[in-house]
mmCIF file of C-alpha atoms in Angstrom:
data_model
loop_
_atom_site.group_PDB
_atom_site.id
_atom_site.type_symbol
_atom_site.label_atom_id
_atom_site.label_comp_id
_atom_site.label_asym_id
_atom_site.label_seq_id
_atom_site.Cartn_x
_atom_site.Cartn_y
_atom_site.Cartn_z
ATOM 1 C CA UNK J 1 -98.729 -257.044 39.190
ATOM 2 C CA UNK J 2 -101.197 -254.944 41.184
ATOM 3 C CA UNK J 3 -102.725 -253.552 38.023
ATOM 4 C CA UNK J 4 -103.227 -257.125 36.891
ATOM 5 C CA UNK J 5 -104.967 -258.245 40.111
ATOM 6 C CA UNK J 6 -107.106 -255.098 40.099
ATOM 7 C CA UNK J 7 -108.182 -255.898 36.547
ATOM 8 C CA UNK J 8 -109.061 -259.451 37.588
ATOM 9 C CA UNK J 9 -111.060 -258.154 40.541
ATOM 10 C CA UNK J 10 -112.965 -255.752 38.287
ATOM 11 C CA UNK J 11 -113.657 -258.541 35.787
ATOM 12 C CA UNK J 12 -115.058 -260.653 38.595
ATOM 13 C CA UNK J 13 -117.111 -257.744 39.971
ATOM 14 C CA UNK J 14 -118.819 -257.378 36.588
ATOM 15 C CA UNK J 15 -119.745 -261.072 36.552
ATOM 16 C CA UNK J 16 -121.033 -260.999 40.118
ATOM 17 C CA UNK J 17 -122.987 -257.761 39.778
ATOM 18 C CA UNK J 18 -124.843 -259.154 36.763
ATOM 19 C CA UNK J 19 -125.594 -262.448 38.512
ATOM 20 C CA UNK J 20 -126.749 -260.737 41.717
ATOM 21 C CA UNK J 21 -128.975 -258.367 39.765
ATOM 22 C CA UNK J 22 -130.510 -261.298 37.898
ATOM 23 C CA UNK J 23 -131.381 -263.044 41.172
ATOM 24 C CA UNK J 24 -133.491 -260.043 42.156
ATOM 25 C CA UNK J 25 -135.257 -259.669 38.819
ATOM 26 C CA UNK J 26 -138.708 -260.013 40.351
ATOM 27 C CA UNK J 27 -141.191 -257.791 42.109
ATOM 28 C CA UNK J 28 -144.151 -258.041 44.415
ATOM 29 C CA UNK J 29 -146.221 -254.991 45.231
ATOM 30 C CA UNK J 30 -146.877 -256.020 48.814
ATOM 31 C CA UNK J 31 -143.215 -256.917 49.474
ATOM 32 C CA UNK J 32 -141.624 -254.182 47.390
ATOM 33 C CA UNK J 33 -139.906 -252.453 50.318
ATOM 34 C CA UNK J 34 -137.958 -255.500 51.489
ATOM 35 C CA UNK J 35 -136.983 -256.434 47.932
ATOM 36 C CA UNK J 36 -135.729 -252.923 47.169
ATOM 37 C CA UNK J 37 -133.864 -252.740 50.495
ATOM 38 C CA UNK J 38 -132.054 -255.997 49.723
ATOM 39 C CA UNK J 39 -131.020 -254.725 46.297
ATOM 40 C CA UNK J 40 -129.878 -251.414 47.781
ATOM 41 C CA UNK J 41 -127.695 -253.143 50.356
ATOM 42 C CA UNK J 42 -126.355 -255.811 48.021
ATOM 43 C CA UNK J 43 -125.651 -253.807 44.871
ATOM 44 C CA UNK J 44 -123.708 -251.121 46.700
ATOM 45 C CA UNK J 45 -120.208 -251.473 45.294
ATOM 46 C CA UNK J 46 -117.212 -253.123 46.899
ATOM 47 C CA UNK J 47 -114.414 -255.305 45.570
ATOM 48 C CA UNK J 48 -116.346 -258.559 46.112
ATOM 49 C CA UNK J 49 -113.258 -260.221 47.609
ATOM 50 C CA UNK J 50 -115.223 -263.145 49.043
ATOM 51 C CA UNK J 51 -117.009 -263.826 45.787
ATOM 52 C CA UNK J 52 -113.718 -263.520 43.940
ATOM 53 C CA UNK J 53 -112.164 -266.174 46.173
ATOM 54 C CA UNK J 54 -115.023 -268.589 45.460
ATOM 55 C CA UNK J 55 -114.596 -268.114 41.728
ATOM 56 C CA UNK J 56 -110.787 -268.169 41.734
ATOM 57 C CA UNK J 57 -110.439 -271.320 43.813
ATOM 58 C CA UNK J 58 -112.845 -273.032 41.446
ATOM 59 C CA UNK J 59 -110.720 -271.872 38.500
ATOM 60 C CA UNK J 60 -107.481 -272.872 40.259
ATOM 61 C CA UNK J 61 -108.733 -276.437 40.608
ATOM 62 C CA UNK J 62 -110.011 -276.629 37.018
ATOM 63 C CA UNK J 63 -113.680 -276.246 37.816
ATOM 64 C CA UNK J 64 -116.308 -274.456 35.748
ATOM 65 C CA UNK J 65 -116.624 -270.901 37.056
ATOM 66 C CA UNK J 66 -120.315 -270.862 36.116
ATOM 67 C CA UNK J 67 -120.836 -273.666 38.627
ATOM 68 C CA UNK J 68 -119.209 -271.540 41.323
ATOM 69 C CA UNK J 69 -121.185 -268.385 40.517
ATOM 70 C CA UNK J 70 -124.269 -269.155 42.664
ATOM 71 C CA UNK J 71 -121.992 -269.924 45.622
ATOM 72 C CA UNK J 72 -120.116 -266.653 45.059
ATOM 73 C CA UNK J 73 -123.428 -264.784 45.000
ATOM 74 C CA UNK J 74 -124.471 -266.509 48.222
ATOM 75 C CA UNK J 75 -121.345 -265.502 50.138
ATOM 76 C CA UNK J 76 -121.783 -261.906 48.974
ATOM 77 C CA UNK J 77 -125.390 -261.947 50.226
ATOM 78 C CA UNK J 78 -124.261 -263.174 53.641
ATOM 79 C CA UNK J 79 -121.607 -260.463 53.773
ATOM 80 C CA UNK J 80 -124.112 -257.778 52.726
ATOM 81 C CA UNK J 81 -126.592 -258.950 55.368
ATOM 82 C CA UNK J 82 -123.925 -258.575 58.058
ATOM 83 C CA UNK J 83 -123.176 -255.014 56.937
ATOM 84 C CA UNK J 84 -126.859 -254.051 57.050
ATOM 85 C CA UNK J 85 -127.096 -255.354 60.603
ATOM 86 C CA UNK J 86 -123.743 -253.858 61.652
ATOM 87 C CA UNK J 87 -124.913 -250.382 60.631
ATOM 88 C CA UNK J 88 -128.111 -250.503 62.714
ATOM 89 C CA UNK J 89 -128.341 -248.203 65.765
ATOM 90 C CA UNK J 90 -128.403 -251.231 68.085
ATOM 91 C CA UNK J 91 -125.035 -252.362 66.663
ATOM 92 C CA UNK J 92 -122.406 -249.950 65.285
ATOM 93 C CA UNK J 93 -124.901 -247.153 64.597
ATOM 94 C CA UNK J 94 -123.351 -246.059 61.301
ATOM 95 C CA UNK J 95 -125.302 -243.774 58.968
ATOM 96 C CA UNK J 96 -123.038 -244.326 55.966
ATOM 97 C CA UNK J 97 -121.811 -247.312 53.982
ATOM 98 C CA UNK J 98 -119.399 -246.907 51.047
ATOM 99 C CA UNK J 99 -120.252 -243.234 50.714
ATOM 100 C CA UNK J 100 -124.012 -243.774 50.627
ATOM 101 C CA UNK J 101 -126.629 -243.630 53.389
ATOM 102 C CA UNK J 102 -126.893 -246.941 55.237
ATOM 103 C CA UNK J 103 -129.863 -249.157 54.485
ATOM 104 C CA UNK J 104 -131.694 -248.180 57.671
ATOM 105 C CA UNK J 105 -131.326 -244.476 56.844
ATOM 106 C CA UNK J 106 -133.086 -245.026 53.508
ATOM 107 C CA UNK J 107 -135.691 -247.663 54.387
ATOM 108 C CA UNK J 108 -136.024 -247.361 58.174
ATOM 109 C CA UNK J 109 -134.733 -249.651 60.897
ATOM 110 C CA UNK J 110 -137.490 -252.262 60.684
ATOM 111 C CA UNK J 111 -137.176 -252.836 56.925
ATOM 112 C CA UNK J 112 -133.372 -252.789 57.178
ATOM 113 C CA UNK J 113 -133.476 -255.498 59.838
ATOM 114 C CA UNK J 114 -135.856 -257.610 57.780
ATOM 115 C CA UNK J 115 -133.870 -257.091 54.574
ATOM 116 C CA UNK J 116 -130.692 -258.245 56.305
ATOM 117 C CA UNK J 117 -132.507 -261.380 57.444
ATOM 118 C CA UNK J 118 -133.940 -261.882 53.960
ATOM 119 C CA UNK J 119 -130.500 -261.610 52.322
ATOM 120 C CA UNK J 120 -129.212 -264.346 54.611
ATOM 121 C CA UNK J 121 -132.121 -266.618 53.732
ATOM 122 C CA UNK J 122 -131.753 -265.817 50.017
ATOM 123 C CA UNK J 123 -128.118 -266.913 50.213
ATOM 124 C CA UNK J 124 -129.095 -270.417 51.298
ATOM 125 C CA UNK J 125 -131.856 -270.545 48.707
ATOM 126 C CA UNK J 126 -129.305 -269.629 46.034
ATOM 127 C CA UNK J 127 -126.938 -272.405 47.122
ATOM 128 C CA UNK J 128 -129.756 -274.922 47.148
ATOM 129 C CA UNK J 129 -130.906 -273.879 43.660
ATOM 130 C CA UNK J 130 -127.490 -274.265 41.993
ATOM 131 C CA UNK J 131 -128.520 -276.574 39.144
ATOM 132 C CA UNK J 132 -125.008 -276.799 37.695
ATOM 133 C CA UNK J 133 -123.850 -279.009 40.563
ATOM 134 C CA UNK J 134 -125.213 -282.109 42.266
ATOM 135 C CA UNK J 135 -127.523 -282.048 45.267
ATOM 136 C CA UNK J 136 -124.669 -283.580 47.271
ATOM 137 C CA UNK J 137 -122.328 -280.706 46.382
ATOM 138 C CA UNK J 138 -125.019 -278.167 47.237
ATOM 139 C CA UNK J 139 -125.568 -279.887 50.591
ATOM 140 C CA UNK J 140 -121.842 -279.610 51.335
ATOM 141 C CA UNK J 141 -121.891 -275.927 50.377
ATOM 142 C CA UNK J 142 -125.032 -275.365 52.456
ATOM 143 C CA UNK J 143 -123.302 -276.865 55.505
ATOM 144 C CA UNK J 144 -120.125 -274.792 55.025
ATOM 145 C CA UNK J 145 -122.152 -271.605 54.720
ATOM 146 C CA UNK J 146 -124.278 -272.401 57.787
ATOM 147 C CA UNK J 147 -121.314 -273.241 60.001
ATOM 148 C CA UNK J 148 -119.398 -270.168 58.876
ATOM 149 C CA UNK J 149 -122.354 -267.853 59.415
ATOM 150 C CA UNK J 150 -123.858 -269.163 62.651
ATOM 151 C CA UNK J 151 -123.219 -268.899 66.362
ATOM 152 C CA UNK J 152 -119.686 -270.321 66.093
ATOM 153 C CA UNK J 153 -118.989 -268.342 62.924
ATOM 154 C CA UNK J 154 -119.646 -264.769 61.821
ATOM 155 C CA UNK J 155 -122.614 -264.181 64.135
ATOM 156 C CA UNK J 156 -120.707 -265.587 67.094
ATOM 157 C CA UNK J 157 -117.831 -263.254 66.266
ATOM 158 C CA UNK J 158 -120.219 -260.305 66.149
ATOM 159 C CA UNK J 159 -121.526 -261.350 69.567
ATOM 160 C CA UNK J 160 -117.989 -261.431 70.938
ATOM 161 C CA UNK J 161 -117.420 -257.994 69.434
ATOM 162 C CA UNK J 162 -120.416 -256.531 71.289
ATOM 163 C CA UNK J 163 -119.091 -257.678 74.650
ATOM 164 C CA UNK J 164 -115.511 -256.774 73.712
ATOM 165 C CA UNK J 165 -116.537 -253.125 73.399
ATOM 166 C CA UNK J 166 -116.704 -253.025 77.205
ATOM 167 C CA UNK J 167 -113.446 -254.793 78.075
ATOM 168 C CA UNK J 168 -109.970 -255.270 76.641
ATOM 169 C CA UNK J 169 -109.321 -258.723 75.224
ATOM 170 C CA UNK J 170 -106.080 -260.634 75.408
ATOM 171 C CA UNK J 171 -104.425 -261.388 72.083
ATOM 172 C CA UNK J 172 -105.697 -264.966 71.826
ATOM 173 C CA UNK J 173 -109.296 -263.841 72.391
ATOM 174 C CA UNK J 174 -108.877 -261.050 69.862
ATOM 175 C CA UNK J 175 -107.581 -263.496 67.258
ATOM 176 C CA UNK J 176 -110.592 -265.748 67.900
ATOM 177 C CA UNK J 177 -112.977 -262.790 67.539
ATOM 178 C CA UNK J 178 -111.450 -261.779 64.205
ATOM 179 C CA UNK J 179 -111.278 -265.380 63.012
ATOM 180 C CA UNK J 180 -114.997 -265.801 63.646
ATOM 181 C CA UNK J 181 -116.327 -262.385 62.647
ATOM 182 C CA UNK J 182 -114.249 -261.901 59.485
ATOM 183 C CA UNK J 183 -112.147 -264.980 58.860
ATOM 184 C CA UNK J 184 -114.918 -267.586 58.801
ATOM 185 C CA UNK J 185 -116.560 -266.110 55.702
ATOM 186 C CA UNK J 186 -113.208 -265.768 53.959
ATOM 187 C CA UNK J 187 -112.414 -269.408 54.725
ATOM 188 C CA UNK J 188 -115.914 -270.361 53.585
ATOM 189 C CA UNK J 189 -115.230 -268.638 50.270
ATOM 190 C CA UNK J 190 -112.207 -270.861 49.659
ATOM 191 C CA UNK J 191 -114.148 -273.971 50.694
ATOM 192 C CA UNK J 192 -117.062 -273.121 48.395
ATOM 193 C CA UNK J 193 -114.656 -272.717 45.483
ATOM 194 C CA UNK J 194 -113.236 -276.140 46.245
ATOM 195 C CA UNK J 195 -116.690 -277.699 46.427
ATOM 196 C CA UNK J 196 -117.693 -276.106 43.122
ATOM 197 C CA UNK J 197 -114.639 -277.700 41.468
ATOM 198 C CA UNK J 198 -115.282 -281.129 43.009
ATOM 199 C CA UNK J 199 -112.405 -281.041 45.522
ATOM 200 C CA UNK J 200 -113.152 -282.978 48.718
ATOM 201 C CA UNK J 201 -112.249 -282.110 52.316
ATOM 202 C CA UNK J 202 -109.526 -284.772 52.597
ATOM 203 C CA UNK J 203 -107.773 -283.500 49.472
ATOM 204 C CA UNK J 204 -104.477 -281.639 49.937
ATOM 205 C CA UNK J 205 -105.817 -278.913 47.657
ATOM 206 C CA UNK J 206 -108.750 -278.285 50.001
ATOM 207 C CA UNK J 207 -106.417 -278.104 53.010
ATOM 208 C CA UNK J 208 -104.110 -275.703 51.178
ATOM 209 C CA UNK J 209 -107.051 -273.495 50.234
ATOM 210 C CA UNK J 210 -108.244 -273.321 53.831
ATOM 211 C CA UNK J 211 -104.757 -272.508 55.141
ATOM 212 C CA UNK J 212 -104.382 -269.744 52.551
ATOM 213 C CA UNK J 213 -107.768 -268.247 53.430
ATOM 214 C CA UNK J 214 -107.237 -268.412 57.191
ATOM 215 C CA UNK J 215 -103.867 -266.693 56.960
ATOM 216 C CA UNK J 216 -104.938 -264.068 54.454
ATOM 217 C CA UNK J 217 -108.128 -263.373 56.411
ATOM 218 C CA UNK J 218 -106.247 -262.628 59.619
ATOM 219 C CA UNK J 219 -103.633 -260.546 57.790
ATOM 220 C CA UNK J 220 -106.493 -258.576 56.195
ATOM 221 C CA UNK J 221 -107.881 -257.746 59.648
ATOM 222 C CA UNK J 222 -104.485 -256.696 61.010
ATOM 223 C CA UNK J 223 -104.082 -254.255 58.122
ATOM 224 C CA UNK J 224 -107.599 -252.937 58.789
ATOM 225 C CA UNK J 225 -106.548 -252.182 62.367
ATOM 226 C CA UNK J 226 -103.462 -250.310 61.152
ATOM 227 C CA UNK J 227 -105.492 -248.279 58.654
ATOM 228 C CA UNK J 228 -108.128 -247.474 61.289
ATOM 229 C CA UNK J 229 -105.403 -246.259 63.641
ATOM 230 C CA UNK J 230 -103.929 -244.026 60.950
ATOM 231 C CA UNK J 231 -107.400 -242.635 60.242
ATOM 232 C CA UNK J 232 -107.750 -241.687 63.886
ATOM 233 C CA UNK J 233 -110.276 -244.375 64.788
ATOM 234 C CA UNK J 234 -109.571 -245.463 68.334
ATOM 235 C CA UNK J 235 -110.702 -248.978 69.206
ATOM 236 C CA UNK J 236 -110.405 -250.633 72.590
ATOM 237 C CA UNK J 237 -109.651 -253.944 70.921
ATOM 238 C CA UNK J 238 -107.272 -254.108 67.985
ATOM 239 C CA UNK J 239 -103.935 -255.702 67.246
ATOM 240 C CA UNK J 240 -102.312 -252.364 67.983
ATOM 241 C CA UNK J 241 -103.325 -252.755 71.627
ATOM 242 C CA UNK J 242 -100.846 -255.636 71.717
ATOM 243 C CA UNK J 243 -98.330 -254.949 68.929
ATOM 244 C CA UNK J 244 -96.512 -251.930 67.574
ATOM 245 C CA UNK J 245 -97.361 -250.844 64.039
ATOM 246 C CA UNK J 246 -94.097 -252.351 62.761
ATOM 247 C CA UNK J 247 -94.718 -255.633 64.583
ATOM 248 C CA UNK J 248 -98.304 -255.746 63.350
ATOM 249 C CA UNK J 249 -97.131 -255.196 59.761
ATOM 250 C CA UNK J 250 -94.537 -257.923 60.185
ATOM 251 C CA UNK J 251 -97.184 -260.308 61.504
ATOM 252 C CA UNK J 252 -99.470 -259.550 58.537
ATOM 253 C CA UNK J 253 -96.574 -260.142 56.137
ATOM 254 C CA UNK J 254 -95.679 -263.416 57.873
ATOM 255 C CA UNK J 255 -99.272 -264.651 57.639
ATOM 256 C CA UNK J 256 -99.439 -263.639 53.988
ATOM 257 C CA UNK J 257 -96.221 -265.480 53.141
ATOM 258 C CA UNK J 258 -97.527 -268.599 54.870
ATOM 259 C CA UNK J 259 -100.784 -268.418 52.918
ATOM 260 C CA UNK J 260 -98.980 -267.914 49.607
ATOM 261 C CA UNK J 261 -96.646 -270.831 50.300
ATOM 262 C CA UNK J 262 -99.605 -273.102 51.078
ATOM 263 C CA UNK J 263 -101.363 -272.428 47.778
ATOM 264 C CA UNK J 264 -98.254 -272.033 45.586
ATOM 265 C CA UNK J 265 -98.385 -275.536 44.002
ATOM 266 C CA UNK J 266 -101.846 -274.808 42.590
ATOM 267 C CA UNK J 267 -101.768 -271.069 41.946
ATOM 268 C CA UNK J 268 -101.196 -269.326 38.623
ATOM 269 C CA UNK J 269 -100.124 -266.211 40.529
ATOM 270 C CA UNK J 270 -103.590 -264.745 40.981
ATOM 271 C CA UNK J 271 -104.102 -265.797 44.596
ATOM 272 C CA UNK J 272 -100.600 -264.749 45.639
ATOM 273 C CA UNK J 273 -101.085 -261.377 43.930
ATOM 274 C CA UNK J 274 -104.399 -260.936 45.740
ATOM 275 C CA UNK J 275 -102.804 -261.709 49.108
ATOM 276 C CA UNK J 276 -100.026 -259.187 48.510
ATOM 277 C CA UNK J 277 -102.493 -256.582 47.252
ATOM 278 C CA UNK J 278 -104.651 -256.935 50.377
ATOM 279 C CA UNK J 279 -101.813 -256.235 52.815
ATOM 280 C CA UNK J 280 -100.455 -253.240 50.886
ATOM 281 C CA UNK J 281 -103.754 -251.342 50.795
ATOM 282 C CA UNK J 282 -103.159 -247.619 51.322
ATOM 283 C CA UNK J 283 -99.614 -248.061 52.574
#
């Protein structure tokens, strides 16, 4: 089963890498640095889980995956922009990303900052320019992406994370931080897949997709905390400040089961396999 989901992820990565590369098939001598920095940050490997979710939810609800592709590219641009900013000295101050020097180590802090901003803007441009779907669908996608990215979404979660570095959070606050910083983009991925397939917000399929994504997103973060602990990374705020490793694993498994149950009526097994794969990483 895991070999199968890994193959599906790789298939999707190939599609996304080609589409993302095509978006940046332009040059401008005066703006070359920011264009190259965006490409460096964006085309830097990874499993493309968020983009995969966009594409797979569109497939699950009988949509055309080519219609979902611009939305999948957009969510990957938003994610890449957050990683560029996270690595900056004023944030997490990380010199490496996926085994390569971080964007600011290659292009300098100023260009890295600007390229992260530019990737975020390019994401919205890509949604708006999706000519395979109606302007109304693109407007819905635009709104989902904005709400998930903004001050009550990913960026708000990053803000909470900055302040959380100085004080221990209670469990409810920690869940909200993770839900905003990580979970909002994962939920947005499911919503964008629904929009690309024509599924509306009041549809049971849309609600099931959101429940799946919310549960899987939180389980994903719990497993990250366990793996960080095993790698010797000590964080003031993690689930392991509140739960034992066994209890944290049980919570991740419970969330995963709930997500799988929610999407089961519409799933061909791909989404359930992905959920199970994500919580058994490096066990």
